[in-house]
Short mmCIF file of C-alpha atoms in Angstrom, two decimals:
data_model
loop_
_atom_site.label_atom_id
_atom_site.label_comp_id
_atom_site.label_asym_id
_atom_site.label_seq_id
_atom_site.Cartn_x
_atom_site.Cartn_y
_atom_site.Cartn_z
CA MET Y 18 -103.46 62.99 -0.25
CA ASN Y 19 -102.20 61.34 -3.38
CA ILE Y 20 -101.71 57.62 -2.91
CA LYS Y 21 -98.22 57.67 -4.41
CA PRO Y 22 -96.35 58.82 -1.26
CA ILE Y 23 -98.40 56.41 0.83
CA ILE Y 24 -97.39 53.53 -1.37
CA GLU Y 25 -93.81 54.71 -1.29
CA ALA Y 26 -93.89 54.60 2.50
CA LEU Y 27 -95.39 51.12 2.46
CA LEU Y 28 -92.79 49.79 0.06
CA PHE Y 29 -90.06 51.50 2.04
CA ALA Y 30 -91.04 49.85 5.30
CA ALA Y 31 -92.03 46.41 3.99
CA ARG Y 32 -89.73 43.47 4.53
CA LYS Y 33 -90.90 41.62 1.47
CA PRO Y 34 -92.20 42.44 -1.97
CA LEU Y 35 -95.79 43.70 -1.84
CA SER Y 36 -98.29 42.79 -4.51
CA PRO Y 37 -100.85 45.32 -5.73
CA LYS Y 38 -103.42 43.18 -3.98
CA GLU Y 39 -101.62 43.36 -0.65
CA LEU Y 40 -101.18 47.10 -1.07
CA ARG Y 41 -104.85 47.49 -1.80
CA ALA Y 42 -105.73 45.50 1.31
CA VAL Y 43 -103.89 48.12 3.34
CA PHE Y 44 -106.18 50.79 1.97
CA THR Y 45 -109.43 48.90 2.06
CA GLY Y 46 -108.81 46.75 5.11
CA GLY Y 47 -111.00 47.40 8.08
CA GLY Y 48 -111.92 45.70 11.26
CA ASP Y 49 -110.14 48.17 13.54
CA GLU Y 50 -112.30 49.22 16.44
CA LYS Y 51 -111.65 52.89 15.92
CA PRO Y 52 -110.15 53.35 12.51
CA ASP Y 53 -107.82 56.28 12.17
CA PRO Y 54 -109.82 58.99 10.41
CA ALA Y 55 -106.87 59.49 8.09
CA LEU Y 56 -107.59 56.09 6.60
CA ALA Y 57 -111.08 57.01 5.53
CA GLY Y 58 -111.38 58.24 2.00
CA TYR Y 59 -109.02 55.61 0.62
CA LYS Y 60 -111.47 52.75 0.93
CA ARG Y 61 -112.19 52.69 -2.75
CA VAL Y 62 -108.68 52.70 -4.08
CA LYS Y 63 -108.41 50.34 -7.04
CA GLU Y 64 -105.58 48.01 -7.92
CA ALA Y 65 -105.15 49.80 -11.22
CA GLU Y 66 -104.56 53.10 -9.41
CA ILE Y 67 -102.00 51.43 -7.22
CA ALA Y 68 -100.23 49.95 -10.22
CA GLY Y 69 -100.25 53.40 -11.81
CA ALA Y 70 -98.75 55.01 -8.72
CA ILE Y 71 -96.02 52.38 -8.63
CA GLU Y 72 -95.16 53.07 -12.25
CA GLU Y 73 -94.89 56.77 -11.42
CA LEU Y 74 -92.61 55.98 -8.50
CA LYS Y 75 -90.38 53.94 -10.75
CA VAL Y 76 -90.08 56.83 -13.16
CA ASP Y 77 -89.47 59.31 -10.33
CA TYR Y 78 -86.53 57.32 -9.06
CA ILE Y 79 -85.04 57.07 -12.51
CA ASN Y 80 -85.51 60.78 -13.19
CA ASP Y 81 -84.04 61.75 -9.82
CA ASP Y 82 -81.17 59.34 -10.39
CA ARG Y 83 -81.67 57.71 -7.01
CA SER Y 84 -79.46 54.89 -5.81
CA PHE Y 85 -82.48 52.63 -5.42
CA MET Y 86 -85.30 51.51 -7.64
CA VAL Y 87 -88.66 49.80 -7.53
CA ALA Y 88 -88.11 46.21 -8.58
CA GLU Y 89 -90.83 43.83 -9.58
CA VAL Y 90 -90.07 40.48 -8.03
CA ALA Y 91 -92.16 37.39 -7.61
CA GLY Y 92 -95.42 39.18 -8.29
CA GLY Y 93 -94.70 42.02 -5.90
CA PHE Y 94 -92.92 45.33 -5.70
CA GLN Y 95 -89.94 46.12 -3.58
CA ILE Y 96 -87.53 48.97 -3.15
CA VAL Y 97 -84.01 47.69 -3.76
CA SER Y 98 -80.59 49.20 -4.23
CA LYS Y 99 -79.28 49.48 -7.77
CA PRO Y 100 -76.74 46.86 -8.85
CA ASP Y 101 -74.03 49.54 -9.16
CA PHE Y 102 -73.81 49.77 -5.39
CA GLY Y 103 -73.45 46.04 -4.83
CA PRO Y 104 -69.72 46.14 -4.03
CA TRP Y 105 -70.19 48.53 -1.11
CA LEU Y 106 -73.33 46.93 0.21
CA LYS Y 107 -71.71 43.53 0.15
CA ARG Y 108 -68.96 44.84 2.34
CA LEU Y 109 -71.39 46.56 4.69
CA LEU Y 110 -73.51 43.45 5.06
CA ASN Y 111 -70.62 41.04 5.16
CA VAL Y 112 -71.70 39.09 2.13
CA ASP Y 113 -68.49 37.79 0.70
CA ARG Y 114 -68.95 34.58 -1.18
CA PRO Y 115 -72.52 34.05 -2.07
CA GLN Y 116 -73.48 30.47 -2.73
CA ARG Y 117 -74.05 30.38 -6.44
CA LEU Y 118 -75.82 27.54 -8.10
CA SER Y 119 -73.78 25.03 -10.07
CA PRO Y 120 -74.30 24.72 -13.83
CA SER Y 121 -76.14 21.44 -13.34
CA ALA Y 122 -78.39 23.03 -10.73
CA LEU Y 123 -79.16 25.90 -13.10
CA GLU Y 124 -79.91 23.50 -15.93
CA THR Y 125 -82.23 21.40 -13.83
CA LEU Y 126 -83.91 24.48 -12.46
CA ALA Y 127 -84.46 25.80 -15.97
CA ILE Y 128 -86.11 22.56 -16.99
CA ILE Y 129 -88.35 22.56 -13.91
CA ALA Y 130 -89.28 26.21 -14.40
CA TYR Y 131 -90.47 25.66 -17.97
CA ARG Y 132 -92.02 22.25 -17.64
CA GLN Y 133 -93.59 22.29 -14.22
CA PRO Y 134 -95.19 20.22 -12.87
CA ILE Y 135 -92.52 17.75 -13.83
CA THR Y 136 -91.32 14.40 -12.50
CA ARG Y 137 -87.75 13.36 -11.86
CA ASN Y 138 -87.78 11.04 -14.86
CA GLU Y 139 -88.92 13.78 -17.15
CA MET Y 140 -86.07 16.01 -15.99
CA GLU Y 141 -83.62 13.22 -16.58
CA ALA Y 142 -84.99 12.65 -20.06
CA VAL Y 143 -84.11 16.21 -21.00
CA ARG Y 144 -80.74 16.38 -19.29
CA GLY Y 145 -79.60 12.88 -20.13
CA VAL Y 146 -78.20 12.45 -16.63
CA ASN Y 147 -79.37 11.54 -13.19
CA VAL Y 148 -80.75 14.51 -11.23
CA ASP Y 149 -81.11 13.05 -7.73
CA GLY Y 150 -78.35 15.05 -6.10
CA VAL Y 151 -79.15 18.30 -7.85
CA LEU Y 152 -82.82 18.02 -7.07
CA ARG Y 153 -82.00 17.55 -3.43
CA THR Y 154 -79.88 20.70 -3.40
CA LEU Y 155 -82.67 22.65 -5.06
CA LEU Y 156 -85.20 21.39 -2.52
CA GLU Y 157 -82.80 22.18 0.28
CA ARG Y 158 -82.41 25.73 -0.93
CA GLY Y 159 -86.14 26.14 -1.23
CA LEU Y 160 -85.99 26.93 -4.94
CA VAL Y 161 -88.06 23.89 -5.83
CA LYS Y 162 -90.98 22.24 -4.10
CA ILE Y 163 -93.19 19.23 -4.49
CA THR Y 164 -96.37 20.18 -6.25
CA GLY Y 165 -98.27 16.92 -6.46
CA ARG Y 166 -98.35 13.52 -8.03
CA SER Y 167 -98.58 12.65 -11.67
CA GLY Y 168 -101.24 10.29 -12.94
CA LEU Y 169 -98.54 8.12 -14.50
CA PRO Y 170 -98.03 4.57 -13.26
CA GLY Y 171 -96.38 4.57 -9.87
CA LYS Y 172 -97.74 8.07 -9.23
CA PRO Y 173 -94.38 9.77 -9.37
CA ILE Y 174 -93.91 13.01 -7.47
CA GLN Y 175 -94.02 16.22 -9.44
CA TYR Y 176 -91.92 19.26 -8.79
CA GLY Y 177 -92.27 22.95 -9.44
CA THR Y 178 -90.49 26.19 -8.67
CA THR Y 179 -91.16 28.34 -5.61
CA GLN Y 180 -91.57 32.00 -4.83
CA ALA Y 181 -87.98 31.91 -3.61
CA PHE Y 182 -86.92 30.85 -7.10
CA LEU Y 183 -88.42 34.02 -8.58
CA GLU Y 184 -86.82 36.10 -5.85
CA HIS Y 185 -83.43 34.49 -6.27
CA PHE Y 186 -83.29 35.44 -9.92
CA GLY Y 187 -85.23 38.68 -9.62
CA LEU Y 188 -87.99 37.42 -11.90
CA ARG Y 189 -91.40 39.03 -12.02
CA ASP Y 190 -93.12 35.73 -12.75
CA LEU Y 191 -92.57 32.68 -14.93
CA GLU Y 192 -93.53 34.61 -18.03
CA ASP Y 193 -90.45 36.68 -17.34
CA LEU Y 194 -88.26 33.76 -18.45
CA PRO Y 195 -86.81 34.01 -21.94
CA ALA Y 196 -88.63 32.29 -24.80
CA ILE Y 197 -91.05 30.59 -22.44
CA GLU Y 198 -93.69 30.23 -25.11
CA GLU Y 199 -91.31 28.58 -27.53
CA LEU Y 200 -90.01 26.05 -25.04
CA ARG Y 201 -93.50 25.15 -23.93
CA ARG Y 202 -94.53 24.65 -27.53
CA LEU Y 203 -91.64 22.31 -28.06
CA GLU Y 204 -93.08 20.20 -25.31
CA ALA Y 205 -96.58 20.25 -26.76
CA LYS Y 206 -95.16 19.16 -30.10
CA LYS Y 207 -93.40 16.25 -28.56
CA GLN Y 208 -96.55 15.05 -26.91
CA GLN Y 209 -98.38 15.03 -30.21
CA ALA Y 210 -95.48 13.00 -31.57
CA VAL Y 211 -95.07 15.21 -34.58
CA PRO Y 212 -92.66 13.68 -37.09
CA PRO Y 213 -89.10 15.02 -37.08
CA PRO Y 214 -88.56 18.53 -38.49
CA ALA Y 215 -87.85 17.95 -42.14
CA PRO Y 216 -86.55 15.08 -44.15
CA ALA Y 217 -84.85 17.79 -46.20
CA ALA Y 218 -82.10 17.81 -43.60
CA GLU Y 219 -81.32 14.17 -44.23
CA PRO Y 220 -77.64 13.32 -44.14
CA PRO Y 221 -75.95 14.41 -47.34
CA ALA Y 222 -75.90 10.92 -48.82
CA PRO Y 223 -73.27 8.56 -47.47
CA PRO Y 224 -69.77 9.12 -48.75
CA THR Y 225 -70.04 7.08 -51.95
CA PRO Y 226 -71.88 3.88 -51.20
CA LEU Y 227 -69.39 1.08 -50.95
CA PRO Y 228 -68.92 -0.28 -54.45
CA SER Y 229 -69.32 -3.98 -53.88
CA GLY Y 230 -66.31 -5.91 -55.01
CA GLY Y 231 -64.47 -2.69 -55.73
CA ASN Y 232 -61.12 -4.36 -55.36
CA PRO Y 233 -59.22 -4.86 -58.59
CA MET Q 19 -50.51 20.56 -29.40
CA VAL Q 20 -51.68 17.41 -27.78
CA GLU Q 21 -51.43 18.95 -24.36
CA ASN Q 22 -53.48 21.89 -25.43
CA ASP Q 23 -56.09 19.66 -26.86
CA TYR Q 24 -56.43 17.80 -23.61
CA LYS Q 25 -56.79 20.92 -21.60
CA VAL Q 26 -59.79 22.00 -23.59
CA ARG Q 27 -61.36 18.63 -23.51
CA LEU Q 28 -61.05 18.30 -19.79
CA GLU Q 29 -63.68 20.86 -19.18
CA ILE Q 30 -66.26 19.34 -16.95
CA PHE Q 31 -69.28 18.23 -18.85
CA GLU Q 32 -72.69 18.09 -17.28
CA GLY Q 33 -73.52 14.90 -19.09
CA PRO Q 34 -73.29 13.11 -22.42
CA LEU Q 35 -75.50 15.67 -24.13
CA ASP Q 36 -73.31 18.46 -22.91
CA LEU Q 37 -70.23 16.70 -24.21
CA LEU Q 38 -71.87 16.11 -27.58
CA LEU Q 39 -72.88 19.74 -27.87
CA TYR Q 40 -69.34 20.73 -27.14
CA LEU Q 41 -67.99 18.41 -29.83
CA ILE Q 42 -70.51 19.67 -32.35
CA LYS Q 43 -69.64 23.25 -31.58
CA LYS Q 44 -65.96 22.48 -31.87
CA THR Q 45 -66.33 20.93 -35.29
CA GLU Q 46 -68.47 23.90 -36.29
CA VAL Q 47 -71.28 21.97 -37.85
CA ASP Q 48 -74.98 22.39 -37.88
CA ILE Q 49 -76.73 20.49 -35.15
CA TYR Q 50 -79.13 19.04 -37.75
CA ASP Q 51 -76.27 17.77 -39.83
CA ILE Q 52 -73.89 16.11 -37.43
CA PRO Q 53 -71.03 14.17 -39.00
CA ILE Q 54 -71.84 11.15 -36.89
CA GLU Q 55 -68.67 9.32 -37.69
CA LYS Q 56 -66.37 12.13 -36.66
CA VAL Q 57 -68.35 13.04 -33.57
CA THR Q 58 -68.58 9.42 -32.46
CA LYS Q 59 -64.85 9.07 -32.79
CA GLN Q 60 -64.19 12.16 -30.72
CA TYR Q 61 -66.75 11.11 -28.18
CA LEU Q 62 -65.10 7.74 -27.70
CA GLU Q 63 -61.69 9.37 -27.48
CA TYR Q 64 -62.98 11.52 -24.71
CA LEU Q 65 -64.30 8.55 -22.79
CA GLN Q 66 -60.95 6.89 -23.27
CA LEU Q 67 -59.28 9.90 -21.78
CA MET Q 68 -61.58 9.87 -18.79
CA ARG Q 69 -60.75 6.26 -18.25
CA MET Q 70 -57.03 6.95 -18.47
CA LEU Q 71 -57.38 9.57 -15.80
CA ASN Q 72 -59.33 7.17 -13.66
CA LEU Q 73 -62.31 9.46 -13.64
CA ASP Q 74 -65.63 7.95 -12.85
CA ILE Q 75 -67.59 7.61 -16.02
CA ALA Q 76 -71.25 7.86 -15.35
CA GLY Q 77 -73.33 5.14 -16.94
CA GLU Q 78 -75.14 7.72 -19.04
CA PHE Q 79 -71.95 8.42 -20.97
CA LEU Q 80 -71.72 4.78 -21.97
CA VAL Q 81 -75.36 4.61 -23.01
CA MET Q 82 -74.76 7.57 -25.28
CA ALA Q 83 -71.68 5.89 -26.76
CA ALA Q 84 -73.85 2.91 -27.63
CA THR Q 85 -76.50 5.15 -29.22
CA LEU Q 86 -73.87 6.89 -31.32
CA MET Q 87 -72.48 3.61 -32.53
CA LEU Q 88 -75.94 2.37 -33.39
CA ILE Q 89 -76.57 5.47 -35.48
CA LYS Q 90 -73.19 5.15 -37.11
CA SER Q 91 -73.75 1.52 -37.99
CA ARG Q 92 -77.09 2.29 -39.58
CA MET Q 93 -75.56 4.95 -41.73
CA LEU Q 94 -73.12 2.42 -43.09
CA LEU Q 95 -75.95 0.28 -44.40
CA PRO Q 96 -76.40 0.36 -48.17
CA ALA Q 97 -79.03 2.86 -49.25
CA GLU Q 98 -81.88 0.37 -49.89
CA GLU Q 99 -81.47 -1.36 -46.58
CA ARG Q 100 -81.34 1.97 -44.88
CA ALA Q 101 -84.67 2.97 -46.37
CA GLU Q 102 -86.10 -0.32 -45.25
CA GLN Q 103 -84.78 0.23 -41.77
CA GLN Q 104 -86.23 3.69 -41.78
CA ALA Q 105 -89.65 2.43 -42.76
CA ARG Q 106 -89.47 0.01 -39.89
CA ASP Q 107 -88.41 2.79 -37.54
CA GLU Q 108 -91.37 4.89 -38.49
CA THR Q 109 -93.78 2.20 -37.52
CA GLU Q 110 -92.00 1.33 -34.32
CA GLU Q 111 -90.07 4.16 -32.84
CA GLU Q 112 -88.43 7.29 -33.96
CA GLU Q 113 -85.21 6.91 -35.87
CA PRO Q 114 -82.42 7.10 -33.30
CA ARG Q 115 -80.58 9.78 -35.19
CA TRP Q 116 -83.57 12.12 -35.15
CA ALA Q 117 -84.37 11.26 -31.60
CA LEU Q 118 -80.85 12.26 -30.65
CA ILE Q 119 -80.91 15.47 -32.65
CA ARG Q 120 -84.20 16.48 -31.13
CA GLN Q 121 -82.89 15.76 -27.67
CA LEU Q 122 -79.79 17.81 -28.37
CA VAL Q 123 -81.78 20.76 -29.68
CA GLU Q 124 -84.06 20.68 -26.68
CA TYR Q 125 -81.19 20.32 -24.25
CA LYS Q 126 -79.36 23.21 -25.87
CA LYS Q 127 -82.35 25.48 -25.33
CA PHE Q 128 -82.41 24.69 -21.63
CA LYS Q 129 -78.69 25.12 -21.41
CA ASP Q 130 -79.08 28.60 -22.87
CA VAL Q 131 -81.79 29.39 -20.36
CA ALA Q 132 -79.53 28.11 -17.60
CA ALA Q 133 -76.84 30.52 -18.75
CA HIS Q 134 -79.39 33.31 -18.70
CA LEU Q 135 -80.41 32.37 -15.17
CA GLY Q 136 -76.75 32.31 -14.15
CA LYS Q 137 -76.39 35.90 -15.37
CA ARG Q 138 -79.49 36.97 -13.52
CA GLU Q 139 -78.17 35.33 -10.40
CA LEU Q 140 -74.97 37.37 -10.61
CA MET Q 141 -76.96 40.52 -11.21
CA GLN Q 142 -79.32 39.78 -8.36
CA GLU Q 143 -76.36 39.35 -6.04
CA GLN Q 144 -75.63 43.04 -6.48
CA VAL Q 145 -79.12 44.12 -5.56
CA PHE Q 146 -80.20 44.53 -1.96
CA PRO Q 147 -83.65 44.98 -0.54
CA ARG Q 148 -84.04 47.13 2.51
CA HIS Q 149 -83.46 44.51 5.14
CA GLY Q 150 -80.12 43.55 3.70
CA GLY Q 151 -80.72 40.44 1.71
CA GLY Q 152 -82.63 37.94 3.75
CA GLU Q 153 -79.76 37.46 6.16
CA ILE Q 154 -82.05 37.97 9.09
CA GLU Q 155 -83.52 34.51 9.12
CA THR Q 156 -81.43 32.59 11.60
CA GLY Q 157 -82.52 30.63 14.59
CA SER Q 158 -84.06 27.61 12.97
CA ALA Q 159 -80.64 26.69 11.61
CA GLU Q 160 -79.26 25.66 14.98
CA LEU Q 161 -82.26 23.55 15.83
CA PRO Q 162 -82.77 21.25 12.86
CA LEU Q 163 -84.66 18.79 14.98
CA GLY Q 164 -87.18 21.28 16.14
CA ASP Q 165 -88.11 20.70 19.71
CA ILE Q 166 -86.90 17.15 20.19
CA SER Q 167 -83.59 15.38 20.12
CA ILE Q 168 -82.34 12.59 17.94
CA PHE Q 169 -82.70 10.27 20.93
CA ASP Q 170 -86.40 10.87 21.13
CA LEU Q 171 -86.64 9.91 17.51
CA ILE Q 172 -84.57 6.78 17.87
CA ASN Q 173 -86.63 5.83 20.86
CA ALA Q 174 -89.82 6.15 18.90
CA PHE Q 175 -88.24 4.21 16.08
CA ASN Q 176 -87.35 1.41 18.44
CA GLU Q 177 -90.90 1.15 19.65
CA THR Q 178 -92.15 1.01 16.12
CA LEU Q 179 -89.78 -1.81 15.34
CA LYS Q 180 -90.96 -3.75 18.37
CA ARG Q 181 -94.55 -3.32 17.41
CA ALA Q 182 -93.74 -4.45 13.91
CA ALA Q 183 -92.00 -7.55 15.17
CA ARG Q 184 -95.19 -8.59 16.90
CA ARG Q 185 -97.20 -7.98 13.78
CA GLU Q 186 -94.79 -9.57 11.39
CA ASN Q 187 -95.39 -13.07 12.60
CA LEU Q 188 -98.99 -12.90 11.64
CA ARG Q 189 -98.41 -11.78 8.15
CA GLU Q 190 -97.43 -13.22 4.91
CA ILE Q 191 -94.04 -11.97 3.90
CA PHE Q 192 -93.84 -10.19 0.62
CA GLU Q 193 -90.65 -9.81 -1.24
CA GLU Q 194 -90.59 -6.11 -1.68
CA THR Q 195 -87.82 -3.61 -1.41
CA PHE Q 196 -88.16 -0.01 -0.43
CA SER Q 197 -85.66 2.62 -1.25
CA VAL Q 198 -85.01 5.53 1.03
CA SER Q 199 -85.63 7.97 -1.79
CA ASP Q 200 -89.06 6.47 -2.47
CA LYS Q 201 -89.93 6.87 1.18
CA LEU Q 202 -88.54 10.35 1.18
CA GLU Q 203 -90.93 11.34 -1.55
CA GLU Q 204 -93.78 9.56 0.14
CA ILE Q 205 -93.27 11.44 3.39
CA LEU Q 206 -93.06 14.77 1.62
CA TRP Q 207 -96.18 13.93 -0.28
CA THR Q 208 -98.10 12.99 2.84
CA LEU Q 209 -97.05 16.22 4.48
CA SER Q 210 -97.96 18.35 1.52
CA GLU Q 211 -101.41 16.78 1.67
CA LYS Q 212 -101.99 16.83 5.40
CA GLY Q 213 -99.53 19.38 6.73
CA ALA Q 214 -98.65 17.27 9.75
CA VAL Q 215 -98.55 13.60 10.60
CA ARG Q 216 -97.94 11.61 13.75
CA PHE Q 217 -94.70 9.70 13.89
CA HIS Q 218 -96.39 6.34 14.33
CA ASP Q 219 -98.80 6.92 11.50
CA LEU Q 220 -95.89 7.08 9.11
CA PHE Q 221 -95.21 3.46 9.90
CA ALA Q 222 -98.78 2.30 10.22
CA HIS Q 223 -98.80 0.54 6.87
CA ALA Q 224 -95.22 -0.61 6.86
CA ALA Q 225 -95.19 -4.30 6.10
CA SER Q 226 -91.66 -5.18 7.04
CA ARG Q 227 -88.67 -4.14 9.06
CA GLY Q 228 -87.00 -3.15 5.82
CA GLU Q 229 -89.72 -0.72 5.07
CA ILE Q 230 -89.67 0.73 8.56
CA VAL Q 231 -85.94 1.25 8.37
CA ALA Q 232 -86.20 2.90 4.97
CA THR Q 233 -88.91 5.20 6.24
CA PHE Q 234 -86.91 6.14 9.29
CA LEU Q 235 -83.78 6.88 7.28
CA ALA Q 236 -85.84 9.02 4.93
CA LEU Q 237 -87.20 10.87 7.94
CA LEU Q 238 -83.72 11.62 9.25
CA GLU Q 239 -82.58 12.74 5.83
CA LEU Q 240 -85.51 15.13 5.50
CA ILE Q 241 -84.82 16.59 8.91
CA ARG Q 242 -81.23 17.12 7.89
CA LEU Q 243 -82.37 18.82 4.72
CA LYS Q 244 -84.67 20.99 6.84
CA GLN Q 245 -87.63 19.95 4.75
CA ILE Q 246 -89.50 18.73 7.79
CA ARG Q 247 -89.42 19.18 11.55
CA ALA Q 248 -90.15 16.78 14.33
CA ARG Q 249 -91.80 18.15 17.44
CA GLN Q 250 -93.36 16.96 20.62
CA ARG Q 251 -96.00 18.79 22.60
CA VAL Q 252 -95.26 17.09 25.90
CA HIS Q 253 -92.15 15.34 27.04
CA PHE Q 254 -92.30 11.69 25.96
CA GLY Q 255 -95.56 12.42 24.17
CA GLU Q 256 -96.44 11.60 20.63
CA ILE Q 257 -93.95 12.93 18.10
CA GLU Q 258 -95.41 14.92 15.33
CA ILE Q 259 -93.81 15.49 11.94
CA VAL Q 260 -94.52 18.79 10.23
CA LYS Q 261 -93.36 20.51 7.11
CA ALA Q 262 -90.61 23.02 7.77
CA ALA Q 263 -91.65 26.59 7.17
CA ALA Q 264 -90.58 27.58 3.67
#
């Protein structure tokens, strides 16, 4: 049997996104006393084949105009409904007012996502405001976690984003964030203390330097 | 006209940088070429307005006002003195104007990303996985304390305090203050290293009652935030603190 329908069944029944690695483990896994003979013959399935089958599934759903799709979230694959059906599903599942993140929470989260591991002070340096409250909310919602301690004096705690963060925003991984390379570079630049962009952009000369004793 | 103006300006700003970005956008100028004088004036007007309305002005807004005025004052210096000042800045620290511009540019980038994330959040709200959107995880919500009650915790806390009182007499007293948020981070750190810790071990190195109290308050706060759980294997046994399941 082709592995595509098997993978489809696995994705269909799974409660969480499955990574190609996890999917492969289903094929290659052993240890059962009396393995089902049906399982034999798939022992050598490779991750690349699995990834290929998933791609085919994605295309199938699009071609058949199904109401669901294969989404790539947090390093795994998951069958989800298409956004067009949100209004009905929300009613069915009784989701009325989802708790959306505040602008300050989103800002802080963006900074953490790009600059992790990052300390509280470093976040505040970018935002120009205290982040205590916001950080607490983000921890509380499981979008951010403590990742370790920085080597700076006082060994401040460092924070990073979680799997739940990727899931919340439907991101494949951190590379899925816009302009991640650029924003990271900006950071690298700052650390090297590169001089400001260009003196060419100097202020357009002060509005006529005060003529001393200009009074008649 | 005035009324209209106020309405726009009363948008809630996330901080001084946000307000500055707004003012720059409103005056339609390049971020690298801010008319400091004009922007400073508007900025101060805005603070004035906040004060009139009795809004709390966060300290950061005032710090920024001072920075703006510093930049403005430097720009009023005659050209030669300004060059001199600049030379000095290069050796010491970055010129405040450039430092501010760089901060604004950087902040703006993150603000844009935040907007992008906001859009994704809305989009993601419309998408449902097969089990209906993670609504199934209940249970732990009703039992924030895990298997023990607040009274067990207070009891343990009391014992710790008593023990400390005995110890305290023998020690030199250091003038040191501990904030709850420091302790909060410390506990989380310990747990992320060890996974679990015994209640009394959290206080083992506490030097003063103040520190014990701060630690205990941090503990309660973390339990409330569901970051950690307190549990007890046997009734009246040792209380163990563990990280809450993510």
